[in-house]
Amino acid sequence: MTTHRIVVAPGDGIGPEITQAVLRILKAATVPIEYDKIEVGESVYLSGHTSGVRDQVWDLLRKTNCLLKGPITTPQGKGFKSVNVTIRKTLNLFANIRPTKSYAPFVASAHPGMNLTIIRENEEDLYAGIEHRQTQEVTQVLKLITRPGCENIIRYAFEYAKAYGRRKVTCMTKDNIMKLTDGLFHQVFSELAAEYPEIESDHLIIDIGAARLAAQPEMFDVIVTLNLYGDILSDIASQIAGSVGLAGSANIGHEMAMFEAVHGSAPDIAGKDVANPSGLLTAATQMLVHLGLGSYGEAIKNAWLCTLEDGIHTADFYRDGLSKEEVGTERFTDAVIERLGRKPRQLTPVAYLDRPISVARKPTRKSVQTLAGIDVFLSWDAQDRDPDVLGGQLQSLAGEEFNLVVITNRGVKVYPGGLRETFCTDHWRCRFVGRNDACRYQDALALMDRMTSAGLEIIKTENLYDFDGTPGYSMAQGQ
Ligand code: NAD
């Protein structure tokens, strides 16, 4: 078997002791990996690197493609960037994987049957951070969703389900409202689900999905969703599971991947031999499955489950009546090592494949893209904000090339035929559709020139394109 090379960053606080514990277990399980240790976090921040990562670390990561990272203490005060965000963005780690499981009856939990994994898109959505103040009253953020981004994360979710023997993948979006962006995510989900007939698939609107997750987490297996929804769902799941201290998480890219515990650096208990190494250990088993060393991950995870079952618990999850022996980091680590080769009796043993999880990039199919018109956004605060006044003026400026089909305010149709009850802010979207088949951008520029000369303030435009004849833009509410 080939030996894998990884990078290990012990981190801060309890990081070094739990990392040592995990490395000891990997060694005892004869996992074929070698590692280079690097320093990231507090000491690097304090030596003047505001990112918490030294430049030469990137070269090492590029050679190994895999990082097992202890928790980091972000120093108080301005100017320090989160190491996690820096690593995630720099290394194109598009998927965030957060398994959340209850280990009842050995660990107290309000949801004994809970065993789900949230697979969250990590790079796109509102987190692109493209925001503008456009008028006196209006700000906006751009929600960017790409087909390759959807394909990456959704294929990863199905491949993950295969590698971990999961039965179902649930997609959550709000595509009843955001038909193009969330609609694309849902559409790609349906397309890719067809390639995995052995895995059940379904879709829930995010609001009802989140409500069901909070009330009946047992009904979910693997959840795949967009960045913002995934961010919120992960915290709901962690909160209700009762096992945050035992959870690991992964950030996965096409080449690189980073694995870490969900908890922080716990400076209050650092160096006291009381920290629980389970979060980093579960992250390490995720790493082994990712690397195609699933059988090693399986042996370690099953030994760890036996340790939980035998009631050998660290102080953070020790409970009278449920636990038998309260132990420190070292003794807990020994207990896991002693149980290598055993399978749990009551908790379900895990079974992983020895096949790396990988997602191939595929080229996007090109469609014929034709200009159909233009949405011109205006800042306009005249004449009691009467849409009919604005509509009348724009009709006279539309010229022979365009029809003014609708004016909306905050997405709601206000012209022609709006209702006087609709609140109007100072931000107007005016939709002009070409009268001819060959709509030309030059004509749109001439239209905007006429509008500007008439004293109207254009704050932005969006081209209206058809793709293979299908509109690539949404209709107005009420249109
Ligand atoms: P924390 O998770 O470090 O600690 C919260 C509580 O849980 C503390 O009482 C701690 O003693 C306990 N705890 C955490 N992990 C434990 C373990 N493995 N075993 C036993 N007890 C454990 O959260 P915090 O106190 O809010 O943050 C401390 C530092 O960690 C901060 O600097 C924060 O920025 C950082 N942090 C880092 C990460 C990361 O690197 N991924 C994540 C969260 C917080």
Coordinates of C-alpha atoms and ligand atoms in Angstrom, one line a residue:
M1 CA 0.0 0.0 0.0
T2 CA 1.3 3.5 -0.9
T3 CA 2.2 5.8 2.0
H4 CA 0.3 9.0 2.0
R5 CA 2.0 12.2 3.0
I6 CA -0.1 14.8 4.9
V7 CA 0.5 18.1 6.8
V8 CA -0.3 18.3 10.4
A9 CA -0.9 21.7 12.2
P10 CA -1.3 21.1 15.9
G11 CA -2.8 24.6 16.5
D12 CA -3.2 26.4 19.8
G13 CA -4.6 25.7 23.3
I14 CA -5.5 22.0 23.6
G15 CA -4.5 21.6 19.9
P16 CA -1.0 20.1 20.5
E17 CA -2.3 17.5 23.0
I18 CA -5.3 16.3 21.0
T19 CA -3.2 16.2 17.9
Q20 CA -0.6 14.1 19.7
A21 CA -3.4 11.8 20.8
V22 CA -4.7 11.4 17.3
L23 CA -1.3 10.8 15.8
R24 CA -0.7 8.1 18.4
I25 CA -3.9 6.3 17.5
L26 CA -3.1 6.5 13.7
K27 CA 0.3 5.0 14.4
A28 CA -1.1 2.2 16.6
A29 CA -3.6 1.5 13.8
T30 CA -0.6 1.2 11.3
V31 CA -2.2 3.8 9.0
P32 CA 0.2 4.2 6.1
I33 CA 0.8 8.0 6.4
E34 CA 3.8 10.2 7.0
Y35 CA 3.4 13.8 8.0
D36 CA 5.2 17.2 8.2
K37 CA 4.3 19.4 11.1
I38 CA 3.6 23.1 10.6
E39 CA 2.8 26.0 12.8
V40 CA -0.3 28.0 12.1
G41 CA -2.3 30.2 14.4
E42 CA -1.5 32.4 17.5
S43 CA 2.3 32.3 17.4
V44 CA 2.3 33.0 13.7
Y45 CA -0.2 35.9 14.1
L46 CA 1.9 37.3 16.9
S47 CA 5.1 37.1 14.8
G48 CA 3.5 39.6 12.4
H49 CA 1.6 37.4 9.8
T50 CA -2.0 38.8 10.0
S51 CA -3.3 35.7 8.1
G52 CA -2.0 33.3 10.8
V53 CA -0.3 31.3 8.0
R54 CA 3.4 31.7 6.9
D55 CA 3.9 32.0 3.1
Q56 CA 6.1 28.9 2.8
V57 CA 3.3 26.7 4.2
W58 CA 1.4 26.9 0.9
D59 CA 4.2 25.1 -0.9
L60 CA 4.1 22.3 1.6
L61 CA 0.4 22.0 1.3
R62 CA 0.6 21.9 -2.5
K63 CA 2.9 18.9 -2.3
T64 CA 0.7 16.9 0.1
N65 CA -2.8 18.2 -0.6
C66 CA -4.1 17.2 2.8
L67 CA -4.1 19.1 6.1
L68 CA -5.1 17.8 9.6
K69 CA -5.5 20.9 11.6
G70 CA -5.9 21.5 15.4
P71 CA -8.0 24.4 16.6
I72 CA -6.6 27.9 16.4
T73 CA -6.9 30.8 18.9
T74 CA -7.6 34.0 17.0
P75 CA -6.0 36.8 19.0
Q76 CA -8.4 39.5 20.2
G77 CA -8.1 42.8 18.4
K78 CA -8.5 44.0 14.8
G79 CA -6.4 43.0 11.8
F80 CA -6.2 39.3 12.3
K81 CA -7.9 37.2 9.7
S82 CA -9.4 33.8 10.5
V83 CA -7.0 31.0 9.5
N84 CA -9.9 28.8 8.5
V85 CA -11.4 31.3 6.1
T86 CA -7.9 32.1 4.6
I87 CA -7.2 28.3 4.1
R88 CA -10.7 27.6 2.7
K89 CA -10.6 30.5 0.2
T90 CA -7.0 30.2 -0.8
L91 CA -7.1 26.5 -1.5
N92 CA -10.5 26.4 -3.3
L93 CA -12.1 24.2 -0.7
F94 CA -15.6 24.1 -2.2
A95 CA -17.3 21.7 0.2
N96 CA -17.8 21.8 3.9
I97 CA -18.8 18.5 5.4
R98 CA -20.2 18.4 8.9
P99 CA -21.4 15.0 10.2
T100 CA -23.6 15.2 13.3
K101 CA -24.5 12.1 15.2
S102 CA -26.0 11.2 18.6
Y103 CA -24.2 8.4 20.5
A104 CA -27.2 7.7 22.8
P105 CA -27.5 5.9 25.2
F106 CA -23.8 6.3 26.0
V107 CA -23.8 10.1 25.5
A108 CA -26.8 12.2 26.6
S109 CA -28.8 13.4 23.6
A110 CA -32.3 14.8 23.0
H111 CA -32.4 13.1 19.6
P112 CA -31.1 9.5 20.1
G113 CA -31.6 8.5 16.5
M114 CA -29.9 11.5 14.9
N115 CA -27.2 10.6 12.4
L116 CA -26.9 13.1 9.6
T117 CA -24.2 14.9 7.5
I118 CA -24.6 18.4 6.2
I119 CA -22.7 19.0 2.9
R120 CA -22.6 22.8 2.4
E121 CA -21.3 24.6 -0.7
N122 CA -18.4 26.7 0.7
E123 CA -17.5 29.3 -1.9
E124 CA -20.5 30.8 -3.7
D125 CA -23.9 32.3 -2.9
L126 CA -24.1 35.5 -0.9
Y127 CA -20.7 34.9 0.6
A128 CA -19.0 36.3 -2.6
G129 CA -19.5 39.5 -0.6
I130 CA -20.3 41.7 -3.6
E131 CA -22.4 44.4 -2.0
H132 CA -23.4 47.9 -3.1
R133 CA -25.3 50.9 -1.8
Q134 CA -27.2 51.9 -4.9
T135 CA -29.6 54.7 -3.8
Q136 CA -30.3 56.8 -0.7
E137 CA -32.5 54.0 0.6
V138 CA -31.3 50.7 -1.1
T139 CA -28.4 48.3 -0.6
Q140 CA -27.9 45.1 -2.5
V141 CA -25.8 41.9 -2.4
L142 CA -25.2 39.6 -5.3
K143 CA -26.1 36.0 -4.9
L144 CA -23.9 34.1 -7.4
I145 CA -24.6 30.5 -8.2
T146 CA -22.6 28.7 -10.9
R147 CA -23.4 25.4 -12.7
P148 CA -19.8 24.0 -12.0
G149 CA -20.2 25.0 -8.3
C150 CA -23.5 23.1 -8.1
E151 CA -22.1 20.1 -9.9
N152 CA -19.1 19.9 -7.6
I153 CA -21.0 20.0 -4.4
I154 CA -23.9 17.8 -5.4
R155 CA -21.7 15.2 -7.0
Y156 CA -19.6 15.3 -3.8
A157 CA -22.7 14.7 -1.8
F158 CA -23.6 11.6 -3.7
E159 CA -20.0 10.3 -3.7
Y160 CA -19.9 10.9 0.0
A161 CA -23.2 8.9 0.4
K162 CA -21.6 6.0 -1.5
A163 CA -18.4 6.0 0.5
Y164 CA -20.2 6.1 3.8
G165 CA -23.0 3.6 2.9
R166 CA -25.6 6.3 3.3
R167 CA -29.1 5.7 1.9
K168 CA -30.5 9.1 1.1
V169 CA -29.4 12.6 0.0
T170 CA -31.8 15.5 0.6
C171 CA -31.4 18.8 -1.3
M172 CA -32.7 22.0 0.3
T173 CA -33.2 25.2 -1.6
K174 CA -35.7 28.1 -1.8
D175 CA -36.4 27.6 -5.5
N176 CA -40.1 28.4 -5.2
I177 CA -38.8 32.1 -4.8
M178 CA -35.3 32.1 -6.4
K179 CA -36.2 30.1 -9.5
L180 CA -32.9 30.8 -11.4
T181 CA -30.3 30.6 -8.7
D182 CA -31.7 28.1 -6.2
G183 CA -33.6 26.6 -9.2
L184 CA -30.2 25.8 -10.8
F185 CA -29.0 24.0 -7.7
H186 CA -32.2 22.0 -7.6
Q187 CA -32.1 21.2 -11.3
V188 CA -28.4 20.0 -11.1
F189 CA -29.4 17.9 -8.1
S190 CA -32.2 16.2 -10.1
E191 CA -29.8 15.6 -13.0
L192 CA -27.1 14.1 -10.9
A193 CA -29.5 12.1 -8.7
A194 CA -30.4 10.1 -11.8
E195 CA -26.8 8.9 -12.0
Y196 CA -27.0 7.4 -8.5
P197 CA -30.2 5.2 -8.7
E198 CA -29.0 3.2 -5.7
I199 CA -29.2 6.3 -3.4
E200 CA -32.6 7.8 -2.5
S201 CA -33.0 11.5 -3.2
D202 CA -35.5 14.2 -2.3
H203 CA -35.9 17.9 -2.2
L204 CA -37.3 20.2 0.5
I205 CA -37.9 23.9 0.6
I206 CA -35.3 25.2 3.1
D207 CA -37.7 26.8 5.6
I208 CA -39.7 23.6 6.1
G209 CA -36.5 21.6 5.8
A210 CA -34.9 23.6 8.7
A211 CA -38.0 23.3 10.8
R212 CA -38.0 19.5 10.3
L213 CA -34.3 19.3 11.0
A214 CA -34.9 21.0 14.3
A215 CA -37.9 18.9 15.3
Q216 CA -37.1 15.4 13.7
P217 CA -33.4 15.2 12.8
E218 CA -33.7 11.4 12.7
M219 CA -35.5 11.7 9.4
F220 CA -32.4 13.0 7.6
D221 CA -29.3 11.2 6.3
V222 CA -27.2 13.4 4.0
I223 CA -28.3 17.0 3.3
V224 CA -26.7 19.0 0.5
T225 CA -27.4 22.7 0.3
L226 CA -26.2 26.2 -0.7
N227 CA -23.7 28.2 1.4
L228 CA -25.9 30.4 3.6
Y229 CA -28.5 27.7 4.2
G230 CA -25.8 25.2 5.0
D231 CA -24.2 27.6 7.5
I232 CA -27.4 27.9 9.4
L233 CA -28.4 24.3 9.2
S234 CA -24.9 23.1 10.5
D235 CA -25.4 25.2 13.6
I236 CA -28.9 24.0 14.2
A237 CA -27.7 20.4 13.8
S238 CA -24.7 20.9 16.2
Q239 CA -26.9 22.6 18.8
I240 CA -29.5 19.8 18.9
A241 CA -27.2 16.8 18.7
G242 CA -25.6 17.2 22.1
S243 CA -22.3 15.9 20.7
V244 CA -20.5 19.0 19.4
G245 CA -17.3 18.1 21.4
L246 CA -17.2 14.8 19.5
A247 CA -17.7 16.2 16.0
G248 CA -15.2 16.7 13.2
S249 CA -15.5 18.5 10.0
A250 CA -13.9 18.6 6.5
N251 CA -13.3 21.3 3.9
I252 CA -12.8 19.7 0.5
G253 CA -11.4 21.0 -2.8
H254 CA -10.5 19.3 -6.1
E255 CA -6.9 18.9 -5.0
M256 CA -6.7 20.0 -1.4
A257 CA -8.6 19.1 1.7
M258 CA -8.5 20.2 5.4
F259 CA -9.8 18.2 8.4
E260 CA -10.4 19.6 11.8
A261 CA -12.5 19.4 15.0
V262 CA -15.7 21.5 15.3
H263 CA -14.7 22.8 18.7
G264 CA -12.2 25.6 19.4
S265 CA -8.8 25.7 21.2
A266 CA -10.3 25.6 24.7
P267 CA -7.5 27.7 26.4
D268 CA -9.2 27.2 29.8
I269 CA -8.2 23.5 29.9
A270 CA -5.0 23.5 27.8
G271 CA -2.1 21.5 29.1
K272 CA -4.1 19.8 31.8
D273 CA -4.6 16.3 30.2
V274 CA -8.4 16.7 30.3
A275 CA -9.2 17.6 26.7
N276 CA -11.3 15.2 24.6
P277 CA -9.4 14.3 21.4
S278 CA -12.6 12.8 19.8
G279 CA -13.5 15.8 17.5
L280 CA -10.1 15.7 15.9
L281 CA -10.1 11.9 15.8
T282 CA -13.5 11.9 13.9
A283 CA -12.0 14.5 11.5
A284 CA -9.0 12.2 11.1
T285 CA -11.3 9.3 10.2
Q286 CA -13.0 11.5 7.6
M287 CA -9.5 12.2 6.2
L288 CA -8.7 8.5 5.9
V289 CA -11.9 7.9 4.0
H290 CA -11.1 10.9 1.7
L291 CA -7.7 9.4 1.1
G292 CA -9.0 6.0 0.2
L293 CA -7.9 4.5 3.5
G294 CA -11.4 3.7 4.6
S295 CA -10.6 0.4 6.2
Y296 CA -8.2 2.2 8.6
G297 CA -10.8 4.8 9.3
E298 CA -13.3 2.1 10.0
A299 CA -11.0 0.3 12.5
I300 CA -10.3 3.5 14.4
K301 CA -13.9 4.7 14.4
N302 CA -15.2 1.3 15.6
A303 CA -12.5 1.2 18.4
W304 CA -13.6 4.7 19.4
L305 CA -17.3 3.7 19.4
C306 CA -16.3 0.7 21.7
T307 CA -14.6 3.2 24.0
L308 CA -17.8 5.3 24.2
E309 CA -19.9 2.1 24.8
D310 CA -17.5 0.9 27.6
G311 CA -18.3 4.2 29.4
I312 CA -14.7 5.5 29.3
H313 CA -15.4 9.2 28.9
T314 CA -13.5 12.5 29.2
A315 CA -14.9 15.1 31.6
D316 CA -16.7 17.1 29.0
F317 CA -19.2 14.3 28.3
Y318 CA -18.9 12.3 31.5
R319 CA -22.4 11.8 33.0
D320 CA -23.2 9.9 36.2
G321 CA -25.4 6.9 35.3
L322 CA -24.2 6.9 31.6
S323 CA -20.4 6.9 32.1
K324 CA -18.3 4.4 34.0
E325 CA -14.8 5.9 34.2
E326 CA -13.8 9.6 33.9
V327 CA -10.4 9.8 32.1
G328 CA -8.0 12.3 30.8
T329 CA -6.7 12.7 27.2
E330 CA -3.9 10.2 27.6
R331 CA -6.0 7.4 29.1
F332 CA -8.8 8.0 26.6
T333 CA -6.3 7.6 23.8
D334 CA -4.9 4.4 25.3
A335 CA -8.5 3.1 25.6
V336 CA -9.2 3.6 21.9
I337 CA -5.8 1.9 21.0
E338 CA -6.7 -1.0 23.2
R339 CA -10.0 -1.5 21.3
L340 CA -8.5 -1.4 17.8
G341 CA -9.9 -4.5 16.0
R342 CA -13.1 -4.6 18.0
K343 CA -16.6 -3.6 16.8
P344 CA -19.2 -1.9 19.0
R345 CA -22.0 -4.1 20.3
Q346 CA -24.9 -1.7 20.7
L347 CA -23.8 1.3 18.6
T348 CA -23.9 0.6 14.9
P349 CA -20.4 -0.3 13.6
V350 CA -19.2 1.8 10.7
A351 CA -18.2 0.4 7.3
Y352 CA -16.2 2.5 4.9
L353 CA -14.9 1.9 1.3
D354 CA -11.2 1.9 0.4
R355 CA -11.9 4.3 -2.5
P356 CA -11.0 7.9 -2.4
I357 CA -13.9 10.4 -2.7
S358 CA -13.2 12.5 -5.7
V359 CA -15.3 14.7 -8.0
A360 CA -14.3 15.1 -11.6
R361 CA -14.6 18.5 -13.2
K362 CA -16.8 18.4 -16.3
P363 CA -17.1 21.1 -19.0
T364 CA -20.3 23.0 -19.1
R365 CA -22.6 22.5 -22.1
K366 CA -22.8 25.7 -24.0
S367 CA -26.2 27.1 -25.1
V368 CA -27.0 29.8 -27.7
Q369 CA -27.1 33.1 -25.8
T370 CA -29.1 35.9 -27.4
L371 CA -29.9 39.4 -26.1
A372 CA -33.6 39.9 -25.6
G373 CA -33.6 43.3 -23.8
I374 CA -32.3 45.2 -20.8
D375 CA -33.3 45.9 -17.2
V376 CA -32.4 49.5 -16.4
F377 CA -32.3 50.3 -12.7
L378 CA -32.9 53.9 -11.7
S379 CA -32.6 56.0 -8.6
W380 CA -35.7 58.1 -8.9
D381 CA -37.3 60.1 -6.1
A382 CA -39.6 62.6 -8.0
Q383 CA -43.3 63.3 -8.3
D384 CA -44.4 61.6 -5.1
R385 CA -42.7 58.5 -6.5
D386 CA -45.7 58.0 -8.8
P387 CA -45.0 55.0 -11.1
D388 CA -47.3 56.3 -13.7
V389 CA -45.3 59.5 -14.1
L390 CA -42.1 57.5 -14.5
G391 CA -43.8 55.0 -16.8
G392 CA -45.1 57.8 -19.0
Q393 CA -41.7 59.4 -19.3
L394 CA -40.0 56.1 -20.1
Q395 CA -42.6 55.2 -22.8
S396 CA -41.7 58.3 -24.6
L397 CA -38.0 57.4 -24.5
A398 CA -38.3 53.7 -25.4
G399 CA -38.0 54.5 -29.1
E400 CA -38.6 52.0 -32.0
E401 CA -36.3 49.3 -30.8
F402 CA -37.8 48.7 -27.3
N403 CA -41.0 48.1 -25.5
L404 CA -41.2 49.2 -21.9
V405 CA -42.9 46.0 -20.5
V406 CA -42.8 46.6 -16.8
I407 CA -41.5 48.7 -14.0
T408 CA -41.0 47.1 -10.6
N409 CA -40.1 48.4 -7.2
R410 CA -38.4 45.9 -4.9
G411 CA -39.4 43.3 -7.4
V412 CA -43.2 44.1 -7.4
K413 CA -44.9 45.3 -10.5
V414 CA -45.9 48.9 -10.1
Y415 CA -46.4 49.9 -13.8
P416 CA -48.5 49.4 -15.9
G417 CA -51.4 48.9 -13.6
G418 CA -49.8 48.8 -10.2
L419 CA -51.7 49.1 -6.9
R420 CA -51.5 52.3 -5.0
E421 CA -51.0 50.3 -1.7
T422 CA -47.6 49.0 -2.9
F423 CA -44.8 50.8 -1.0
C424 CA -42.3 52.4 -3.4
T425 CA -38.7 53.1 -2.4
D426 CA -36.3 55.2 -4.6
H427 CA -35.1 52.2 -6.6
W428 CA -36.8 51.3 -9.8
R429 CA -36.2 48.4 -12.2
C430 CA -37.4 49.3 -15.7
R431 CA -37.6 46.4 -18.2
F432 CA -37.2 47.1 -21.9
V433 CA -37.6 44.2 -24.3
G434 CA -36.4 44.4 -27.9
R435 CA -39.2 44.7 -30.5
N436 CA -37.0 42.9 -33.1
D437 CA -35.5 39.4 -33.0
A438 CA -32.0 40.9 -33.3
C439 CA -31.9 43.0 -30.2
R440 CA -28.6 45.0 -30.2
Y441 CA -26.6 46.3 -27.2
Q442 CA -25.8 49.4 -29.2
D443 CA -29.6 50.2 -29.2
A444 CA -29.7 49.7 -25.4
L445 CA -26.8 52.1 -25.1
A446 CA -28.7 54.7 -27.2
L447 CA -31.7 54.1 -25.0
M448 CA -29.7 54.7 -21.9
D449 CA -28.2 57.8 -23.5
R450 CA -31.7 59.2 -24.0
M451 CA -32.6 58.4 -20.4
T452 CA -29.5 60.1 -19.0
S453 CA -30.1 63.2 -21.3
A454 CA -33.6 63.3 -19.9
G455 CA -32.1 63.7 -16.4
L456 CA -32.7 60.1 -15.2
E457 CA -30.1 58.5 -12.8
I458 CA -29.2 55.0 -14.0
I459 CA -27.6 53.1 -11.2
K460 CA -27.0 49.8 -13.0
T461 CA -28.3 47.6 -15.8
E462 CA -28.7 43.9 -16.3
N463 CA -28.8 42.4 -19.8
L464 CA -31.8 40.1 -20.5
Y465 CA -30.5 37.0 -22.3
D466 CA -32.3 34.0 -23.7
F467 CA -30.4 30.7 -23.6
D468 CA -31.5 28.3 -26.4
G469 CA -34.7 30.4 -26.5
T470 CA -35.4 30.1 -22.8
P471 CA -35.4 33.4 -20.8
G472 CA -32.5 33.6 -18.4
Y473 CA -34.2 36.2 -16.2
S474 CA -37.2 36.0 -13.8
M475 CA -40.6 37.6 -14.3
A476 CA -41.6 40.4 -12.0
Q477 CA -43.9 39.6 -9.0
G478 CA -47.4 40.4 -10.4
Q479 CA -46.2 40.4 -14.1
Ligands
NAD1 P1 -14.1 26.3 22.5 O1 -14.8 25.3 21.7 O2 -12.6 26.4 22.5 O3 -14.5 26.1 24.1 C1 -15.9 26.1 24.5 C2 -16.0 25.2 25.8 O4 -15.8 23.8 25.4 C3 -14.8 25.5 26.8 O5 -15.4 25.3 28.1 C4 -13.8 24.4 26.5 O6 -13.1 24.0 27.7 C5 -14.7 23.2 26.1 N1 -14.1 22.4 25.1 C6 -13.8 22.6 23.8 N2 -13.2 21.6 23.2 C7 -13.1 20.7 24.1 C8 -12.5 19.4 24.1 N3 -11.9 18.9 23.0 N4 -12.4 18.7 25.3 C9 -13.0 19.2 26.4 N5 -13.6 20.4 26.5 C10 -13.6 21.1 25.3 O7 -14.8 27.7 22.1 P2 -14.4 29.2 22.6 O8 -14.0 29.2 24.1 O9 -15.5 30.0 22.2 O10 -13.1 29.6 21.7 C11 -11.8 29.5 22.2 C12 -10.8 29.8 21.0 O11 -11.0 28.9 20.0 C13 -11.1 31.2 20.4 O12 -9.9 31.8 20.2 C14 -11.8 30.9 19.1 O13 -11.6 31.9 18.2 C15 -11.2 29.6 18.8 N6 -12.0 28.7 17.8 C16 -11.3 28.1 16.9 C17 -11.9 27.2 16.0 C18 -11.1 26.5 15.0 O14 -10.0 26.7 14.9 N7 -11.8 25.7 14.1 C19 -13.3 27.0 16.2 C20 -14.0 27.6 17.2 C21 -13.3 28.5 18.1

